[in-house]
Amino acid sequence: MSKSSSSEIVCFGEMLIDFVPNESGVSLAESAGFLKAPGGAPANVACAITKLGGSSAFIGKFGEDEFGHMLVDVLKENGVNSEGVCFDKDARTALAFVTLKKDGEREFMFYRNPSADMMLKESDLNMGLIKQAKIFHYGSISLITEPCRSAHMAAMKAAREAGALLSYDPNVREPLWPSAEACREGIKSIWNSADIIKVSDDEVGFLTQGDAADEKNVLSLWYDGLKLLLVTDGEKGCRYFTKNFRGAVEGFSVNTVDTTGAGDAFVGSLLCSAAKDLSILEDESKLREALRMANACGAICTTRKGAIPALPDNAAAQKLI
């Protein structure tokens, strides 16, 4: 591979099209029409970073189809380095139909049998791009099937050996796994490789099969060697845990329309802060400031439909703060 231009934060995984009903609170069957919205958590994070003035790249595979090219164009329009993307002529770009319930929460129906993102092979990886990353960020959907799982493991190993910080947001999507147990096991199989892990309160409940409000359950997810464990609590804000300190940062109350991408906006903001100054992982007051910013970004993202169009810039986040 030729020498890649550098991107501080490299996001790895899936990008797909979410079809969102053009009216909220109706089931997929009742919905008369759908809007296409680019999605996929790692891609949302990559776009969140550039929107905040950071530098990011996305690594993943797309179908050699109109939707695949549309998505790569979205990355480029958002200033994300796309030197790590590739196309599959046999598999289609993944699709998801998403219903928005009245409270802005979501249900998913996926079309991935198999989709191009699952067909990413180790030989498709742009290792130059991975090795120069300051932070390497990924989810768990890329762990579900081969060959993508092996590519994911190889990318993680290369990033770790090159000295990158590893960031993991499991983004539980239970329907994509063979069973709830397989989902828990798959997500935990790479748990002890990450430096930073972010989970939502719901995901704490799912992974520990206990109450997310109980700190004992959250701490069962801690492992020695982790630098930062974050739990997002929706509009209530977030909780943070490090080796030396722990606490909570209050959220912002906004008029929520669609929670899609809020966690990705939060992660993108936090990784931006970490790439600028790694000492936020050791300095509690700096971390709290970074988390206040991340909470603001997550909140703003819920006030508009879709993930990427709703991602805030610095000015919008500062204004809310």
Coordinates of N, CA and C in Angstrom, one line a residue, residues 92-202:
R92 N -23.9 -6.6 -1.4 CA -24.5 -5.3 -1.3 C -24.2 -4.5 -0.1
T93 N -24.3 -3.2 -0.2 CA -24.2 -2.3 1.0 C -25.3 -2.7 2.0
A94 N -25.0 -2.7 3.2 CA -26.0 -3.0 4.3 C -27.0 -2.0 4.4
L95 N -28.3 -2.4 4.7 CA -29.4 -1.5 4.9 C -30.0 -1.8 6.3
A96 N -30.6 -0.8 6.9 CA -31.4 -1.0 8.1 C -32.6 -0.2 8.0
F97 N -33.7 -0.8 8.4 CA -35.0 0.0 8.5 C -35.2 0.2 10.0
V98 N -35.4 1.5 10.3 CA -35.4 1.9 11.7 C -36.8 2.5 12.0
T99 N -37.4 2.1 13.0 CA -38.7 2.8 13.4 C -38.4 3.7 14.6
L100 N -38.9 4.9 14.6 CA -38.8 5.8 15.7 C -40.1 5.8 16.5
K101 N -39.9 5.3 17.7 CA -41.1 5.4 18.6 C -41.4 6.8 19.0
K102 N -42.5 7.0 19.7 CA -42.9 8.4 20.1 C -41.9 9.1 20.9
D103 N -41.1 8.3 21.7 CA -40.1 9.0 22.6 C -38.8 9.1 21.9
G104 N -38.7 8.9 20.6 CA -37.4 9.0 19.9 C -36.5 7.8 20.0
E105 N -37.0 6.8 20.7 CA -36.2 5.5 20.8 C -36.4 4.7 19.5
R106 N -35.6 3.7 19.3 CA -35.6 3.1 18.0 C -35.7 1.5 18.0
E107 N -36.3 1.0 16.9 CA -36.3 -0.4 16.7 C -35.6 -0.6 15.3
F108 N -34.9 -1.8 15.1 CA -34.2 -2.0 13.9 C -34.6 -3.3 13.1
M109 N -34.6 -3.2 11.8 CA -34.7 -4.4 11.0 C -33.6 -4.3 10.0
F110 N -32.7 -5.3 10.0 CA -31.5 -5.2 9.2 C -31.6 -6.1 7.9
Y111 N -30.9 -5.6 6.8 CA -30.8 -6.4 5.6 C -29.3 -6.6 5.4
R112 N -28.8 -7.8 5.8 CA -27.3 -8.1 5.8 C -27.2 -9.6 5.5
N113 N -27.3 -10.0 4.3 CA -27.2 -11.5 4.1 C -26.4 -11.9 2.9
P114 N -25.1 -11.9 2.9 CA -24.3 -11.0 3.8 C -24.1 -9.7 3.1
S115 N -23.8 -8.7 3.9 CA -23.6 -7.4 3.3 C -22.1 -7.1 3.2
A116 N -21.7 -6.2 2.4 CA -20.3 -6.0 2.0 C -19.4 -5.7 3.2
D117 N -19.9 -5.0 4.2 CA -19.0 -4.7 5.4 C -18.6 -6.0 6.1
M118 N -19.4 -7.1 6.0 CA -19.0 -8.3 6.6 C -17.9 -9.1 5.8
M119 N -17.7 -8.7 4.6 CA -16.8 -9.4 3.7 C -15.4 -8.7 3.7
L120 N -15.1 -7.8 4.6 CA -13.8 -7.2 4.6 C -12.8 -8.2 5.1
K121 N -11.7 -8.3 4.3 CA -10.7 -9.3 4.6 C -9.4 -8.6 5.1
E122 N -8.6 -9.4 5.8 CA -7.3 -8.8 6.3 C -6.5 -8.2 5.2
S123 N -6.5 -8.8 4.0 CA -5.7 -8.3 2.9 C -6.3 -7.0 2.4
D124 N -7.6 -6.6 2.7 CA -8.2 -5.4 2.3 C -7.7 -4.2 3.2
L125 N -7.1 -4.5 4.3 CA -6.8 -3.4 5.3 C -5.7 -2.5 4.8
N126 N -5.9 -1.2 5.0 CA -4.8 -0.2 4.7 C -4.0 -0.1 6.0
M127 N -3.0 -0.9 6.1 CA -2.2 -1.0 7.3 C -1.4 0.3 7.6
G128 N -1.0 1.0 6.5 CA -0.4 2.3 6.7 C -1.2 3.3 7.4
L129 N -2.5 3.3 7.1 CA -3.4 4.2 7.8 C -3.6 3.8 9.2
I130 N -3.7 2.5 9.5 CA -3.9 2.0 10.8 C -2.7 2.3 11.7
K131 N -1.5 2.1 11.2 CA -0.3 2.2 12.0 C 0.0 3.7 12.4
Q132 N -0.5 4.6 11.6 CA -0.2 6.0 12.0 C -1.3 6.6 12.9
A133 N -2.3 5.9 13.3 CA -3.4 6.4 14.1 C -2.9 6.7 15.5
K134 N -3.4 7.8 16.1 CA -3.2 8.1 17.5 C -4.2 7.3 18.3
I135 N -5.4 7.2 17.8 CA -6.5 6.5 18.4 C -7.2 5.6 17.3
F136 N -7.4 4.3 17.7 CA -8.1 3.4 16.8 C -9.4 3.0 17.5
H137 N -10.5 3.3 16.8 CA -11.8 3.2 17.4 C -12.7 2.1 16.6
Y138 N -13.4 1.3 17.3 CA -14.2 0.2 16.7 C -15.4 -0.2 17.5
G139 N -16.3 -1.0 16.9 CA -17.4 -1.5 17.6 C -17.4 -3.0 17.7
S140 N -18.6 -3.6 17.8 CA -18.6 -5.1 17.9 C -19.3 -5.8 16.7
I141 N -20.0 -5.0 15.9 CA -20.7 -5.6 14.8 C -19.8 -6.3 13.8
S142 N -18.5 -5.7 13.7 CA -17.5 -6.3 12.8 C -17.0 -7.6 13.4
L143 N -17.4 -8.0 14.6 CA -16.9 -9.3 15.2 C -17.9 -10.5 14.9
I144 N -19.0 -10.2 14.3 CA -20.1 -11.2 14.2 C -19.7 -12.4 13.3
T145 N -19.2 -12.0 12.1 CA -18.9 -13.1 11.1 C -17.5 -12.9 10.5
E146 N -17.0 -14.0 10.0 CA -15.8 -14.0 9.2 C -16.2 -13.7 7.7
P147 N -15.3 -13.1 7.0 CA -13.9 -12.8 7.3 C -13.6 -11.5 8.1
C148 N -14.7 -10.7 8.3 CA -14.6 -9.4 8.9 C -14.0 -9.5 10.3
R149 N -14.4 -10.6 11.1 CA -13.8 -10.7 12.4 C -12.3 -10.8 12.4
S150 N -11.7 -11.6 11.6 CA -10.3 -11.7 11.5 C -9.6 -10.4 11.1
A151 N -10.3 -9.7 10.2 CA -9.7 -8.4 9.7 C -9.7 -7.4 10.9
H152 N -10.8 -7.5 11.7 CA -10.9 -6.6 12.9 C -9.8 -6.9 13.9
M153 N -9.6 -8.2 14.1 CA -8.5 -8.6 15.1 C -7.1 -8.2 14.6
A154 N -6.9 -8.3 13.3 CA -5.6 -7.9 12.7 C -5.4 -6.4 12.8
A155 N -6.5 -5.7 12.5 CA -6.4 -4.2 12.6 C -6.1 -3.7 14.0
M156 N -6.8 -4.3 15.0 CA -6.6 -4.0 16.4 C -5.2 -4.2 16.8
K157 N -4.7 -5.4 16.4 CA -3.3 -5.8 16.8 C -2.3 -4.8 16.2
A158 N -2.5 -4.5 14.9 CA -1.5 -3.6 14.2 C -1.5 -2.2 14.9
A159 N -2.7 -1.7 15.2 CA -2.9 -0.4 15.9 C -2.2 -0.4 17.3
R160 N -2.5 -1.5 18.0 CA -1.9 -1.6 19.4 C -0.4 -1.7 19.3
E161 N 0.2 -2.4 18.3 CA 1.6 -2.6 18.2 C 2.3 -1.3 17.8
A162 N 1.5 -0.4 17.0 CA 2.1 0.8 16.6 C 1.9 1.9 17.6
G163 N 1.4 1.5 18.8 CA 1.3 2.5 19.9 C 0.0 3.3 20.0
A164 N -1.0 2.9 19.2 CA -2.3 3.7 19.3 C -3.1 3.3 20.6
L165 N -3.9 4.3 20.9 CA -4.9 4.1 22.0 C -6.1 3.4 21.4
L166 N -6.6 2.3 22.0 CA -7.7 1.6 21.5 C -9.0 2.0 22.1
S167 N -10.0 2.4 21.3 CA -11.3 2.8 21.8 C -12.4 1.9 21.3
Y168 N -13.3 1.5 22.3 CA -14.3 0.4 22.0 C -15.6 0.9 22.4
D169 N -16.6 1.0 21.5 CA -18.0 1.2 21.8 C -18.8 0.0 21.3
P170 N -19.1 -0.9 22.1 CA -19.7 -2.2 21.6 C -21.0 -2.0 20.8
N171 N -21.7 -0.9 21.1 CA -23.0 -0.7 20.3 C -23.8 -2.0 20.1
V172 N -24.3 -2.5 21.2 CA -25.1 -3.7 21.1 C -26.2 -3.7 20.1
R173 N -26.2 -4.6 19.1 CA -27.3 -4.8 18.2 C -27.7 -6.2 18.3
E174 N -28.5 -6.6 19.3 CA -28.8 -8.0 19.5 C -29.3 -8.8 18.4
P175 N -30.2 -8.2 17.5 CA -30.8 -9.0 16.4 C -29.8 -9.5 15.4
L176 N -28.6 -8.9 15.4 CA -27.6 -9.3 14.4 C -26.8 -10.5 14.8
W177 N -26.9 -10.8 16.1 CA -26.1 -12.0 16.6 C -27.0 -13.2 16.6
P178 N -26.4 -14.4 16.7 CA -27.3 -15.6 16.7 C -28.2 -15.7 17.9
S179 N -27.7 -15.2 19.1 CA -28.4 -15.2 20.3 C -27.9 -14.1 21.2
A180 N -28.7 -13.9 22.3 CA -28.2 -12.9 23.3 C -26.9 -13.3 23.9
E181 N -26.8 -14.6 24.2 CA -25.6 -15.1 24.8 C -24.4 -15.0 23.9
A182 N -24.6 -15.3 22.6 CA -23.5 -15.1 21.6 C -23.1 -13.6 21.5
C183 N -24.1 -12.7 21.6 CA -23.8 -11.3 21.6 C -22.9 -10.9 22.8
R184 N -23.3 -11.3 24.0 CA -22.5 -11.0 25.2 C -21.1 -11.5 25.1
E185 N -21.0 -12.8 24.6 CA -19.7 -13.4 24.5 C -18.8 -12.8 23.5
G186 N -19.4 -12.5 22.3 CA -18.7 -11.8 21.3 C -18.1 -10.5 21.7
I187 N -19.0 -9.7 22.3 CA -18.6 -8.4 22.8 C -17.5 -8.4 23.8
K188 N -17.6 -9.4 24.7 CA -16.6 -9.5 25.8 C -15.3 -10.2 25.3
S189 N -15.3 -10.8 24.1 CA -14.1 -11.5 23.7 C -13.0 -10.6 23.4
I190 N -13.2 -9.3 23.2 CA -12.1 -8.4 22.9 C -12.1 -7.3 24.0
W191 N -12.9 -7.5 25.1 CA -13.0 -6.5 26.1 C -11.7 -6.0 26.7
N192 N -10.8 -7.0 27.0 CA -9.6 -6.7 27.7 C -8.4 -6.2 26.8
S193 N -8.8 -5.7 25.6 CA -7.8 -5.1 24.7 C -7.9 -3.6 24.7
A194 N -9.1 -3.1 25.1 CA -9.3 -1.7 24.9 C -8.7 -0.8 26.0
D195 N -8.4 0.4 25.7 CA -7.9 1.5 26.6 C -9.1 2.3 27.1
I196 N -10.1 2.5 26.2 CA -11.2 3.3 26.5 C -12.5 2.5 26.1
I197 N -13.4 2.3 27.0 CA -14.7 1.6 26.6 C -15.8 2.5 27.0
K198 N -16.8 2.7 26.1 CA -18.0 3.4 26.3 C -19.2 2.5 26.2
V199 N -20.0 2.4 27.2 CA -21.3 1.7 27.1 C -22.4 2.5 27.5
S200 N -23.6 2.3 27.0 CA -24.8 3.0 27.5 C -25.3 2.2 28.7
D201 N -26.2 2.9 29.5 CA -26.8 2.3 30.7 C -27.5 1.0 30.3
D202 N -28.2 1.0 29.1 CA -28.9 -0.2 28.7 C -28.0 -1.3 28.4

